[in-house]
């Protein structure tokens, strides 16, 4: 028996779209609201990885020392704006406290089930709904120039292999260059995660949105949430920029902007906006075939059918939307150290956006403690695309009163 009722989803990124899908298939009437355009944030400009291999949180043993060393280098990929932003410094302190083995494993045990569930769900979604997103399951390379750094990853591989069944294949420089001829011969080696996949995130969101629209989902763009109207712990309607919207249930899937709704939600939300950059260009004549990350320089590379994207950076500088040309130049300068590719002087697109970073690297997927009909789906860090279907399915299960297909406790809103 299909459910009835109306659900309003605030936030039209890939997580909001996934929530809309799994509510629609349960029979709910669904409205998706976005303050700009659907899929215009991080769901547009990320590198498109679907990565079960990314099970470990950022807060892992040794992360603090690596972070401080990196920040001392010119053009470091990580930047923290100095100043008296108490929320940012509290977040960083909480992050620092989790840089130990126990907390690292705890976070990974929450992250990995979302990733593996989402991988399976993507296969089902793309096959059933014919989503046009350039899906390719071709694996992911971690490429190193330094032999010691390459060898040091062995312990991480052992952990992922033993505890999460996510083994990587170690490739020597000779094997790597045969496998990926677009790389320069200064590489020391790589680790290859064969199970990972990639897609074009902008095309996924556009195709999924169109599919949902055909199935009756309504989309309201250029509508900012300005107020939630409470009737004794129950929100009966919300105020948007130009209209009121009533619904039986509300889902907040606003990514890095969620902390700006703390007063409305009556809940402290420890999400910091982590600013990232990407550039997209036509495929160069010498173009890699396999997506890859350069862990020593924190730059990612994604080849698609007609274009190539480079992405990187983590800037904790608030909601500053300025595109810093030095940060953009760093993407190409690093890529040139590894790839034989000639990059054009002008790009198809230069982009920046904010990742919703929790200090434990784990999203919030839960009912809001202050309201019986408001749900949160936010804080997916750098893995929103990789986690979206599993998150959407869990939100659909929660609203329908069904048992969730993954244990819900690790994603609780009150865990902070």
mmCIF file of C-alpha atoms in Angstrom:
data_model
loop_
_atom_site.group_PDB
_atom_site.id
_atom_site.type_symbol
_atom_site.label_atom_id
_atom_site.label_comp_id
_atom_site.label_asym_id
_atom_site.label_seq_id
_atom_site.Cartn_x
_atom_site.Cartn_y
_atom_site.Cartn_z
ATOM 1 C CA UNK A 1 0.000 0.000 0.000
ATOM 2 C CA UNK A 2 1.489 3.315 -1.089
ATOM 3 C CA UNK A 3 1.838 6.219 1.321
ATOM 4 C CA UNK A 4 -0.121 9.425 0.997
ATOM 5 C CA UNK A 5 0.740 12.976 2.008
ATOM 6 C CA UNK A 6 2.889 15.875 0.889
ATOM 7 C CA UNK A 7 6.618 16.221 1.591
ATOM 8 C CA UNK A 8 8.509 19.465 0.964
ATOM 9 C CA UNK A 9 12.276 19.122 0.500
ATOM 10 C CA UNK A 10 14.349 22.254 1.043
ATOM 11 C CA UNK A 11 17.535 21.892 -1.008
ATOM 12 C CA UNK A 12 17.777 20.775 -4.605
ATOM 13 C CA UNK A 13 21.216 19.209 -4.680
ATOM 14 C CA UNK A 14 21.830 15.529 -5.299
ATOM 15 C CA UNK A 15 20.879 14.615 -1.712
ATOM 16 C CA UNK A 16 17.566 16.484 -1.985
ATOM 17 C CA UNK A 17 16.920 14.884 -5.375
ATOM 18 C CA UNK A 18 17.605 11.435 -3.923
ATOM 19 C CA UNK A 19 15.185 12.103 -1.053
ATOM 20 C CA UNK A 20 12.570 13.200 -3.601
ATOM 21 C CA UNK A 21 13.052 9.961 -5.543
ATOM 22 C CA UNK A 22 12.605 7.591 -2.620
ATOM 23 C CA UNK A 23 9.589 9.513 -1.320
ATOM 24 C CA UNK A 24 8.013 9.620 -4.784
ATOM 25 C CA UNK A 25 8.278 5.855 -5.233
ATOM 26 C CA UNK A 26 6.490 5.439 -1.892
ATOM 27 C CA UNK A 27 3.569 7.448 -3.204
ATOM 28 C CA UNK A 28 4.162 10.786 -1.530
ATOM 29 C CA UNK A 29 3.477 14.038 -3.309
ATOM 30 C CA UNK A 30 6.846 15.819 -3.337
ATOM 31 C CA UNK A 31 7.926 19.441 -3.776
ATOM 32 C CA UNK A 32 11.622 20.341 -4.010
ATOM 33 C CA UNK A 33 12.583 23.914 -3.129
ATOM 34 C CA UNK A 34 15.933 25.524 -3.955
ATOM 35 C CA UNK A 35 17.128 29.055 -3.262
ATOM 36 C CA UNK A 36 18.971 29.148 -6.579
ATOM 37 C CA UNK A 37 18.635 26.432 -9.194
ATOM 38 C CA UNK A 38 18.347 22.699 -8.741
ATOM 39 C CA UNK A 39 21.783 21.062 -8.789
ATOM 40 C CA UNK A 40 23.637 24.381 -8.884
ATOM 41 C CA UNK A 41 25.912 23.885 -5.851
ATOM 42 C CA UNK A 42 28.413 21.136 -5.061
ATOM 43 C CA UNK A 43 26.207 18.734 -7.017
ATOM 44 C CA UNK A 44 27.347 20.602 -10.121
ATOM 45 C CA UNK A 45 31.076 21.174 -9.717
ATOM 46 C CA UNK A 46 32.436 18.111 -7.922
ATOM 47 C CA UNK A 47 34.623 15.456 -9.535
ATOM 48 C CA UNK A 48 31.877 12.872 -9.872
ATOM 49 C CA UNK A 49 33.370 10.007 -7.867
ATOM 50 C CA UNK A 50 31.241 7.160 -6.525
ATOM 51 C CA UNK A 51 33.784 5.833 -4.071
ATOM 52 C CA UNK A 52 33.258 2.988 -1.608
ATOM 53 C CA UNK A 53 37.021 3.261 -1.115
ATOM 54 C CA UNK A 54 36.596 6.595 0.711
ATOM 55 C CA UNK A 55 35.542 4.959 3.970
ATOM 56 C CA UNK A 56 38.013 6.709 6.257
ATOM 57 C CA UNK A 57 37.238 10.135 7.752
ATOM 58 C CA UNK A 58 39.461 13.189 7.376
ATOM 59 C CA UNK A 59 40.096 13.078 11.124
ATOM 60 C CA UNK A 60 42.497 10.139 11.199
ATOM 61 C CA UNK A 61 45.658 9.559 13.222
ATOM 62 C CA UNK A 62 48.380 11.953 12.106
ATOM 63 C CA UNK A 63 45.977 14.255 10.267
ATOM 64 C CA UNK A 64 46.760 17.252 12.494
ATOM 65 C CA UNK A 65 50.515 17.111 11.919
ATOM 66 C CA UNK A 66 50.030 16.639 8.171
ATOM 67 C CA UNK A 67 47.619 19.574 8.120
ATOM 68 C CA UNK A 68 49.972 21.974 9.903
ATOM 69 C CA UNK A 69 52.919 20.919 7.733
ATOM 70 C CA UNK A 70 50.859 21.422 4.590
ATOM 71 C CA UNK A 71 49.687 24.860 5.688
ATOM 72 C CA UNK A 72 53.279 26.049 6.039
ATOM 73 C CA UNK A 73 53.894 25.461 2.342
ATOM 74 C CA UNK A 74 53.136 28.158 -0.222
ATOM 75 C CA UNK A 75 49.957 27.452 -2.190
ATOM 76 C CA UNK A 76 48.937 24.708 0.225
ATOM 77 C CA UNK A 77 45.641 23.032 -0.755
ATOM 78 C CA UNK A 78 44.305 23.697 2.771
ATOM 79 C CA UNK A 79 43.653 27.222 3.987
ATOM 80 C CA UNK A 80 42.034 28.427 7.222
ATOM 81 C CA UNK A 81 41.134 32.091 7.470
ATOM 82 C CA UNK A 82 42.461 33.585 10.739
ATOM 83 C CA UNK A 83 40.036 35.531 12.891
ATOM 84 C CA UNK A 84 37.635 35.244 15.798
ATOM 85 C CA UNK A 85 35.069 32.946 14.242
ATOM 86 C CA UNK A 86 34.250 30.945 17.358
ATOM 87 C CA UNK A 87 32.182 28.314 15.550
ATOM 88 C CA UNK A 88 35.015 27.585 13.123
ATOM 89 C CA UNK A 89 37.619 27.235 15.882
ATOM 90 C CA UNK A 90 35.324 25.072 17.978
ATOM 91 C CA UNK A 91 34.768 22.850 14.927
ATOM 92 C CA UNK A 92 38.530 22.593 14.406
ATOM 93 C CA UNK A 93 39.062 21.719 18.075
ATOM 94 C CA UNK A 94 36.406 18.991 17.876
ATOM 95 C CA UNK A 95 38.058 17.742 14.673
ATOM 96 C CA UNK A 96 41.441 17.642 16.429
ATOM 97 C CA UNK A 97 40.006 15.570 19.285
ATOM 98 C CA UNK A 98 38.908 12.900 16.802
ATOM 99 C CA UNK A 99 42.326 12.420 15.185
ATOM 100 C CA UNK A 100 42.869 9.064 16.869
ATOM 101 C CA UNK A 101 42.428 5.446 15.857
ATOM 102 C CA UNK A 102 39.297 4.769 17.917
ATOM 103 C CA UNK A 103 37.296 7.697 16.575
ATOM 104 C CA UNK A 104 38.619 7.125 13.066
ATOM 105 C CA UNK A 105 37.266 3.559 13.007
ATOM 106 C CA UNK A 106 33.994 4.689 14.582
ATOM 107 C CA UNK A 107 33.437 7.235 11.796
ATOM 108 C CA UNK A 108 34.484 4.789 9.090
ATOM 109 C CA UNK A 109 31.956 2.253 10.370
ATOM 110 C CA UNK A 110 29.258 4.881 9.749
ATOM 111 C CA UNK A 111 30.600 6.153 6.428
ATOM 112 C CA UNK A 112 31.248 2.852 4.670
ATOM 113 C CA UNK A 113 27.702 1.382 4.844
ATOM 114 C CA UNK A 114 26.327 4.520 3.165
ATOM 115 C CA UNK A 115 28.914 4.228 0.399
ATOM 116 C CA UNK A 116 28.331 0.543 -0.301
ATOM 117 C CA UNK A 117 24.552 0.912 -0.170
ATOM 118 C CA UNK A 118 24.676 3.886 -2.533
ATOM 119 C CA UNK A 119 26.840 2.008 -5.029
ATOM 120 C CA UNK A 120 24.265 -0.767 -5.247
ATOM 121 C CA UNK A 121 21.399 1.719 -5.476
ATOM 122 C CA UNK A 122 23.099 3.652 -8.286
ATOM 123 C CA UNK A 123 23.197 0.491 -10.383
ATOM 124 C CA UNK A 124 19.482 -0.018 -9.810
ATOM 125 C CA UNK A 125 18.596 3.630 -10.471
ATOM 126 C CA UNK A 126 20.594 3.993 -13.665
ATOM 127 C CA UNK A 127 19.307 0.714 -15.099
ATOM 128 C CA UNK A 128 15.660 1.242 -14.178
ATOM 129 C CA UNK A 129 15.300 4.962 -14.901
ATOM 130 C CA UNK A 130 17.846 5.249 -17.718
ATOM 131 C CA UNK A 131 19.607 8.209 -16.092
ATOM 132 C CA UNK A 132 21.988 9.832 -18.583
ATOM 133 C CA UNK A 133 25.084 10.663 -16.559
ATOM 134 C CA UNK A 134 28.107 9.040 -18.294
ATOM 135 C CA UNK A 135 28.293 6.352 -15.606
ATOM 136 C CA UNK A 136 31.590 4.459 -15.852
ATOM 137 C CA UNK A 137 32.885 1.867 -13.415
ATOM 138 C CA UNK A 138 36.550 2.102 -14.227
ATOM 139 C CA UNK A 139 38.095 2.362 -10.773
ATOM 140 C CA UNK A 140 40.142 5.090 -9.129
ATOM 141 C CA UNK A 141 43.910 5.536 -8.940
ATOM 142 C CA UNK A 142 45.834 7.063 -6.033
ATOM 143 C CA UNK A 143 49.044 8.183 -7.757
ATOM 144 C CA UNK A 144 52.259 8.991 -5.888
ATOM 145 C CA UNK A 145 55.514 10.658 -6.898
ATOM 146 C CA UNK A 146 57.308 9.849 -3.664
ATOM 147 C CA UNK A 147 58.174 6.206 -3.074
ATOM 148 C CA UNK A 148 58.063 6.485 0.728
ATOM 149 C CA UNK A 149 54.570 8.007 0.624
ATOM 150 C CA UNK A 150 53.472 5.286 -1.801
ATOM 151 C CA UNK A 151 54.803 2.553 0.490
ATOM 152 C CA UNK A 152 53.345 4.249 3.589
ATOM 153 C CA UNK A 153 49.820 3.774 2.186
ATOM 154 C CA UNK A 154 50.270 0.026 2.769
ATOM 155 C CA UNK A 155 48.980 0.333 6.341
ATOM 156 C CA UNK A 156 45.852 2.170 5.144
ATOM 157 C CA UNK A 157 45.278 -0.492 2.514
ATOM 158 C CA UNK A 158 45.589 -3.195 5.153
ATOM 159 C CA UNK A 159 42.987 -1.431 7.305
ATOM 160 C CA UNK A 160 40.545 -0.959 4.412
ATOM 161 C CA UNK A 161 41.104 -4.532 3.264
ATOM 162 C CA UNK A 162 40.729 -6.118 6.694
ATOM 163 C CA UNK A 163 37.919 -4.078 8.256
ATOM 164 C CA UNK A 164 35.935 -2.830 5.255
ATOM 165 C CA UNK A 165 36.639 -5.289 2.427
ATOM 166 C CA UNK A 166 37.898 -2.452 0.229
ATOM 167 C CA UNK A 167 41.231 -3.713 -1.117
ATOM 168 C CA UNK A 168 43.413 -1.751 -3.496
ATOM 169 C CA UNK A 169 45.871 -3.170 -5.996
ATOM 170 C CA UNK A 170 49.401 -1.850 -5.578
ATOM 171 C CA UNK A 171 50.940 -0.837 -8.901
ATOM 172 C CA UNK A 172 54.617 -0.279 -9.520
ATOM 173 C CA UNK A 173 55.703 2.617 -11.730
ATOM 174 C CA UNK A 174 56.157 0.236 -14.663
ATOM 175 C CA UNK A 175 52.691 -1.305 -14.218
ATOM 176 C CA UNK A 176 51.126 2.120 -13.732
ATOM 177 C CA UNK A 177 52.603 3.630 -16.890
ATOM 178 C CA UNK A 178 51.444 0.650 -18.917
ATOM 179 C CA UNK A 179 47.982 0.969 -17.381
ATOM 180 C CA UNK A 180 47.759 4.768 -17.746
ATOM 181 C CA UNK A 181 50.097 6.123 -20.470
ATOM 182 C CA UNK A 182 49.001 9.733 -19.887
ATOM 183 C CA UNK A 183 51.106 9.844 -16.711
ATOM 184 C CA UNK A 184 54.678 11.136 -16.713
ATOM 185 C CA UNK A 185 57.496 8.752 -15.897
ATOM 186 C CA UNK A 186 58.317 10.545 -12.607
ATOM 187 C CA UNK A 187 55.654 8.573 -10.724
ATOM 188 C CA UNK A 188 56.659 6.125 -7.994
ATOM 189 C CA UNK A 189 53.531 3.998 -8.198
ATOM 190 C CA UNK A 190 49.836 3.910 -7.387
ATOM 191 C CA UNK A 191 47.058 2.142 -5.527
ATOM 192 C CA UNK A 192 44.097 1.152 -7.675
ATOM 193 C CA UNK A 193 40.560 0.769 -6.308
ATOM 194 C CA UNK A 194 38.893 -1.258 -9.043
ATOM 195 C CA UNK A 195 35.374 -1.087 -7.555
ATOM 196 C CA UNK A 196 34.991 2.706 -7.668
ATOM 197 C CA UNK A 197 33.019 4.466 -10.387
ATOM 198 C CA UNK A 198 32.526 7.978 -11.734
ATOM 199 C CA UNK A 199 29.874 9.983 -13.534
ATOM 200 C CA UNK A 200 29.039 13.528 -14.607
ATOM 201 C CA UNK A 201 27.299 15.031 -11.579
ATOM 202 C CA UNK A 202 25.602 17.878 -13.468
ATOM 203 C CA UNK A 203 24.112 15.458 -15.992
ATOM 204 C CA UNK A 204 23.046 13.039 -13.263
ATOM 205 C CA UNK A 205 21.099 15.751 -11.442
ATOM 206 C CA UNK A 206 19.548 17.103 -14.661
ATOM 207 C CA UNK A 207 18.486 13.640 -15.851
ATOM 208 C CA UNK A 208 17.182 12.601 -12.418
ATOM 209 C CA UNK A 209 15.279 15.898 -12.047
ATOM 210 C CA UNK A 210 13.644 15.438 -15.450
ATOM 211 C CA UNK A 211 12.685 11.859 -14.584
ATOM 212 C CA UNK A 212 11.132 12.997 -11.291
ATOM 213 C CA UNK A 213 9.300 15.864 -12.943
ATOM 214 C CA UNK A 214 7.716 13.413 -15.383
ATOM 215 C CA UNK A 215 6.578 11.388 -12.358
ATOM 216 C CA UNK A 216 4.877 14.397 -10.758
ATOM 217 C CA UNK A 217 7.536 15.914 -8.496
ATOM 218 C CA UNK A 218 7.288 19.717 -8.373
ATOM 219 C CA UNK A 219 10.383 21.955 -8.376
ATOM 220 C CA UNK A 220 10.414 25.515 -7.032
ATOM 221 C CA UNK A 221 13.599 27.446 -7.819
ATOM 222 C CA UNK A 222 14.753 30.901 -6.629
ATOM 223 C CA UNK A 223 12.830 30.369 -3.379
ATOM 224 C CA UNK A 224 14.627 30.930 -0.074
ATOM 225 C CA UNK A 225 13.316 29.449 3.164
ATOM 226 C CA UNK A 226 12.617 32.420 5.465
ATOM 227 C CA UNK A 227 10.511 30.947 8.287
ATOM 228 C CA UNK A 228 9.116 27.705 9.693
ATOM 229 C CA UNK A 229 5.725 27.984 11.348
ATOM 230 C CA UNK A 230 5.487 25.803 14.445
ATOM 231 C CA UNK A 231 2.261 24.493 15.938
ATOM 232 C CA UNK A 232 3.398 22.782 19.122
ATOM 233 C CA UNK A 233 6.399 20.894 17.720
ATOM 234 C CA UNK A 234 4.730 20.374 14.336
ATOM 235 C CA UNK A 235 5.572 22.542 11.298
ATOM 236 C CA UNK A 236 2.416 23.002 9.257
ATOM 237 C CA UNK A 237 3.882 25.376 6.673
ATOM 238 C CA UNK A 238 6.984 27.370 5.783
ATOM 239 C CA UNK A 239 7.509 30.809 4.328
ATOM 240 C CA UNK A 240 9.513 31.082 1.118
ATOM 241 C CA UNK A 241 10.673 34.158 -0.758
ATOM 242 C CA UNK A 242 7.361 34.739 -2.533
ATOM 243 C CA UNK A 243 4.902 32.207 -1.150
ATOM 244 C CA UNK A 244 3.787 29.967 1.697
ATOM 245 C CA UNK A 245 4.200 26.202 1.367
ATOM 246 C CA UNK A 246 2.215 23.744 3.463
ATOM 247 C CA UNK A 247 3.193 20.080 3.752
ATOM 248 C CA UNK A 248 2.834 17.079 6.019
ATOM 249 C CA UNK A 249 6.576 16.558 6.319
ATOM 250 C CA UNK A 250 9.663 18.677 5.598
ATOM 251 C CA UNK A 251 13.200 17.562 4.706
ATOM 252 C CA UNK A 252 16.130 19.945 5.130
ATOM 253 C CA UNK A 253 18.817 19.000 2.589
ATOM 254 C CA UNK A 254 20.627 22.328 2.401
ATOM 255 C CA UNK A 255 24.232 21.129 2.545
ATOM 256 C CA UNK A 256 26.774 23.668 3.745
ATOM 257 C CA UNK A 257 24.050 26.274 4.277
ATOM 258 C CA UNK A 258 22.312 24.231 6.993
ATOM 259 C CA UNK A 259 23.965 26.054 9.948
ATOM 260 C CA UNK A 260 22.226 29.231 8.817
ATOM 261 C CA UNK A 261 18.947 27.521 9.744
ATOM 262 C CA UNK A 262 19.980 26.695 13.321
ATOM 263 C CA UNK A 263 17.557 29.178 14.910
ATOM 264 C CA UNK A 264 14.646 27.896 12.835
ATOM 265 C CA UNK A 265 15.538 24.273 13.579
ATOM 266 C CA UNK A 266 16.356 24.969 17.263
ATOM 267 C CA UNK A 267 19.383 22.766 16.906
ATOM 268 C CA UNK A 268 23.142 23.312 16.911
ATOM 269 C CA UNK A 269 24.501 22.054 13.599
ATOM 270 C CA UNK A 270 28.315 21.740 13.560
ATOM 271 C CA UNK A 271 28.782 21.987 9.800
ATOM 272 C CA UNK A 272 31.503 24.211 8.380
ATOM 273 C CA UNK A 273 31.580 25.254 4.706
ATOM 274 C CA UNK A 274 34.725 23.786 3.156
ATOM 275 C CA UNK A 275 35.333 25.697 -0.051
ATOM 276 C CA UNK A 276 36.543 23.683 -3.025
ATOM 277 C CA UNK A 277 37.432 24.546 -6.618
ATOM 278 C CA UNK A 278 37.194 22.788 -9.942
ATOM 279 C CA UNK A 279 37.995 23.585 -13.548
ATOM 280 C CA UNK A 280 36.495 21.845 -16.564
ATOM 281 C CA UNK A 281 38.023 21.807 -20.029
ATOM 282 C CA UNK A 282 37.732 19.954 -23.345
ATOM 283 C CA UNK A 283 39.604 16.643 -23.309
ATOM 284 C CA UNK A 284 43.260 17.330 -24.127
ATOM 285 C CA UNK A 285 44.951 15.371 -26.891
ATOM 286 C CA UNK A 286 46.774 13.285 -24.282
ATOM 287 C CA UNK A 287 44.071 12.539 -21.740
ATOM 288 C CA UNK A 288 43.985 10.012 -18.897
ATOM 289 C CA UNK A 289 41.456 7.214 -19.185
ATOM 290 C CA UNK A 290 41.084 6.545 -15.459
ATOM 291 C CA UNK A 291 40.037 8.958 -12.696
ATOM 292 C CA UNK A 292 42.885 9.633 -10.300
ATOM 293 C CA UNK A 293 43.833 11.468 -7.153
ATOM 294 C CA UNK A 294 47.293 12.789 -6.312
ATOM 295 C CA UNK A 295 47.248 12.391 -2.486
ATOM 296 C CA UNK A 296 50.533 14.226 -1.972
ATOM 297 C CA UNK A 297 49.073 17.358 -3.587
ATOM 298 C CA UNK A 298 45.329 16.806 -2.970
ATOM 299 C CA UNK A 299 44.276 17.221 -6.612
ATOM 300 C CA UNK A 300 41.701 15.007 -8.328
ATOM 301 C CA UNK A 301 41.318 14.336 -12.063
ATOM 302 C CA UNK A 302 38.180 13.067 -13.813
ATOM 303 C CA UNK A 303 38.030 12.252 -17.545
ATOM 304 C CA UNK A 304 34.605 12.216 -19.202
ATOM 305 C CA UNK A 305 33.565 11.531 -22.766
ATOM 306 C CA UNK A 306 34.097 15.092 -23.967
ATOM 307 C CA UNK A 307 35.737 16.944 -21.066
ATOM 308 C CA UNK A 308 38.270 16.726 -18.264
ATOM 309 C CA UNK A 309 37.824 18.117 -14.740
ATOM 310 C CA UNK A 310 40.435 18.974 -12.132
ATOM 311 C CA UNK A 311 39.327 19.582 -8.557
ATOM 312 C CA UNK A 312 40.856 20.303 -5.174
ATOM 313 C CA UNK A 313 41.286 22.701 -2.248
ATOM 314 C CA UNK A 314 39.773 22.958 1.190
ATOM 315 C CA UNK A 315 39.364 26.505 2.421
ATOM 316 C CA UNK A 316 37.710 27.260 5.741
ATOM 317 C CA UNK A 317 36.996 30.905 4.993
ATOM 318 C CA UNK A 318 33.236 31.158 5.452
ATOM 319 C CA UNK A 319 30.887 31.649 2.525
ATOM 320 C CA UNK A 320 33.329 33.675 0.433
ATOM 321 C CA UNK A 321 32.347 33.088 -3.210
ATOM 322 C CA UNK A 322 35.407 34.771 -4.733
ATOM 323 C CA UNK A 323 37.309 32.615 -7.203
ATOM 324 C CA UNK A 324 40.982 33.035 -6.369
ATOM 325 C CA UNK A 325 43.034 32.750 -9.596
ATOM 326 C CA UNK A 326 46.049 31.488 -7.631
ATOM 327 C CA UNK A 327 44.025 28.526 -6.388
ATOM 328 C CA UNK A 328 42.827 27.776 -9.916
ATOM 329 C CA UNK A 329 46.403 27.986 -11.233
ATOM 330 C CA UNK A 330 47.483 25.501 -8.567
ATOM 331 C CA UNK A 331 45.158 22.874 -10.032
ATOM 332 C CA UNK A 332 46.821 22.955 -13.438
ATOM 333 C CA UNK A 333 50.363 23.349 -12.091
ATOM 334 C CA UNK A 334 49.970 20.215 -9.968
ATOM 335 C CA UNK A 335 48.313 18.253 -12.772
ATOM 336 C CA UNK A 336 51.179 19.154 -15.124
ATOM 337 C CA UNK A 337 53.618 17.553 -12.675
ATOM 338 C CA UNK A 338 51.854 14.203 -13.164
ATOM 339 C CA UNK A 339 50.243 14.289 -16.606
ATOM 340 C CA UNK A 340 51.568 14.695 -20.133
ATOM 341 C CA UNK A 341 48.413 16.636 -21.036
ATOM 342 C CA UNK A 342 48.519 20.143 -22.482
ATOM 343 C CA UNK A 343 45.886 22.260 -20.779
ATOM 344 C CA UNK A 344 44.181 25.161 -22.572
ATOM 345 C CA UNK A 345 44.593 28.777 -21.496
ATOM 346 C CA UNK A 346 40.825 29.076 -21.125
ATOM 347 C CA UNK A 347 38.467 26.585 -19.523
ATOM 348 C CA UNK A 348 34.884 25.550 -20.199
ATOM 349 C CA UNK A 349 34.080 26.351 -16.585
ATOM 350 C CA UNK A 350 35.810 27.588 -13.449
ATOM 351 C CA UNK A 351 33.829 26.804 -10.311
ATOM 352 C CA UNK A 352 33.877 27.019 -6.535
ATOM 353 C CA UNK A 353 31.429 25.720 -3.953
ATOM 354 C CA UNK A 354 31.091 24.742 -0.297
ATOM 355 C CA UNK A 355 31.252 21.210 1.002
ATOM 356 C CA UNK A 356 29.201 20.607 4.185
ATOM 357 C CA UNK A 357 31.901 19.448 6.587
ATOM 358 C CA UNK A 358 31.106 17.757 9.912
ATOM 359 C CA UNK A 359 34.038 17.213 12.237
ATOM 360 C CA UNK A 360 33.390 13.451 12.352
ATOM 361 C CA UNK A 361 33.016 13.213 8.533
ATOM 362 C CA UNK A 362 29.562 11.651 9.012
ATOM 363 C CA UNK A 363 26.286 13.138 7.771
ATOM 364 C CA UNK A 364 23.146 13.926 9.741
ATOM 365 C CA UNK A 365 20.227 11.749 8.581
ATOM 366 C CA UNK A 366 17.529 11.998 11.197
ATOM 367 C CA UNK A 367 14.335 13.580 12.384
ATOM 368 C CA UNK A 368 14.951 17.030 13.848
ATOM 369 C CA UNK A 369 14.645 16.700 17.646
ATOM 370 C CA UNK A 370 12.606 19.917 17.913
ATOM 371 C CA UNK A 371 9.899 18.952 15.415
ATOM 372 C CA UNK A 372 8.030 15.712 14.856
ATOM 373 C CA UNK A 373 7.675 16.225 11.070
ATOM 374 C CA UNK A 374 11.015 17.817 10.076
ATOM 375 C CA UNK A 375 13.941 15.678 8.901
ATOM 376 C CA UNK A 376 17.597 16.484 8.249
ATOM 377 C CA UNK A 377 19.759 15.144 5.412
ATOM 378 C CA UNK A 378 22.922 17.239 5.525
ATOM 379 C CA UNK A 379 26.624 17.220 6.355
ATOM 380 C CA UNK A 380 27.865 14.773 3.723
ATOM 381 C CA UNK A 381 31.325 16.357 3.637
ATOM 382 C CA UNK A 382 33.058 15.519 0.320
ATOM 383 C CA UNK A 383 30.901 12.457 -0.342
ATOM 384 C CA UNK A 384 27.422 13.807 -1.037
ATOM 385 C CA UNK A 385 27.337 12.291 -4.503
ATOM 386 C CA UNK A 386 28.685 8.964 -3.229
ATOM 387 C CA UNK A 387 26.140 8.803 -0.379
ATOM 388 C CA UNK A 388 23.033 10.399 -1.912
ATOM 389 C CA UNK A 389 20.922 7.341 -2.864
ATOM 390 C CA UNK A 390 21.454 5.649 0.510
ATOM 391 C CA UNK A 391 20.590 8.901 2.302
ATOM 392 C CA UNK A 392 17.479 9.404 0.198
ATOM 393 C CA UNK A 393 16.339 5.859 0.835
ATOM 394 C CA UNK A 394 16.814 6.272 4.602
ATOM 395 C CA UNK A 395 14.808 9.510 4.646
ATOM 396 C CA UNK A 396 12.036 7.799 2.677
ATOM 397 C CA UNK A 397 12.028 4.909 5.153
ATOM 398 C CA UNK A 398 11.949 7.232 8.175
ATOM 399 C CA UNK A 399 9.052 9.319 6.918
ATOM 400 C CA UNK A 400 7.096 6.212 5.921
ATOM 401 C CA UNK A 401 7.680 4.685 9.371
ATOM 402 C CA UNK A 402 9.626 1.742 7.948
ATOM 403 C CA UNK A 403 12.762 0.173 9.440
ATOM 404 C CA UNK A 404 15.783 1.828 7.864
ATOM 405 C CA UNK A 405 17.914 -0.387 5.646
ATOM 406 C CA UNK A 406 21.000 0.806 7.559
ATOM 407 C CA UNK A 407 21.229 1.357 11.321
ATOM 408 C CA UNK A 408 20.230 5.006 11.895
ATOM 409 C CA UNK A 409 22.057 5.684 15.181
ATOM 410 C CA UNK A 410 25.420 6.795 13.658
ATOM 411 C CA UNK A 411 23.687 9.621 11.762
ATOM 412 C CA UNK A 412 21.653 10.996 14.683
ATOM 413 C CA UNK A 413 21.188 14.754 14.878
ATOM 414 C CA UNK A 414 21.780 14.834 18.639
ATOM 415 C CA UNK A 415 25.108 12.980 18.616
ATOM 416 C CA UNK A 416 27.038 16.249 18.770
#
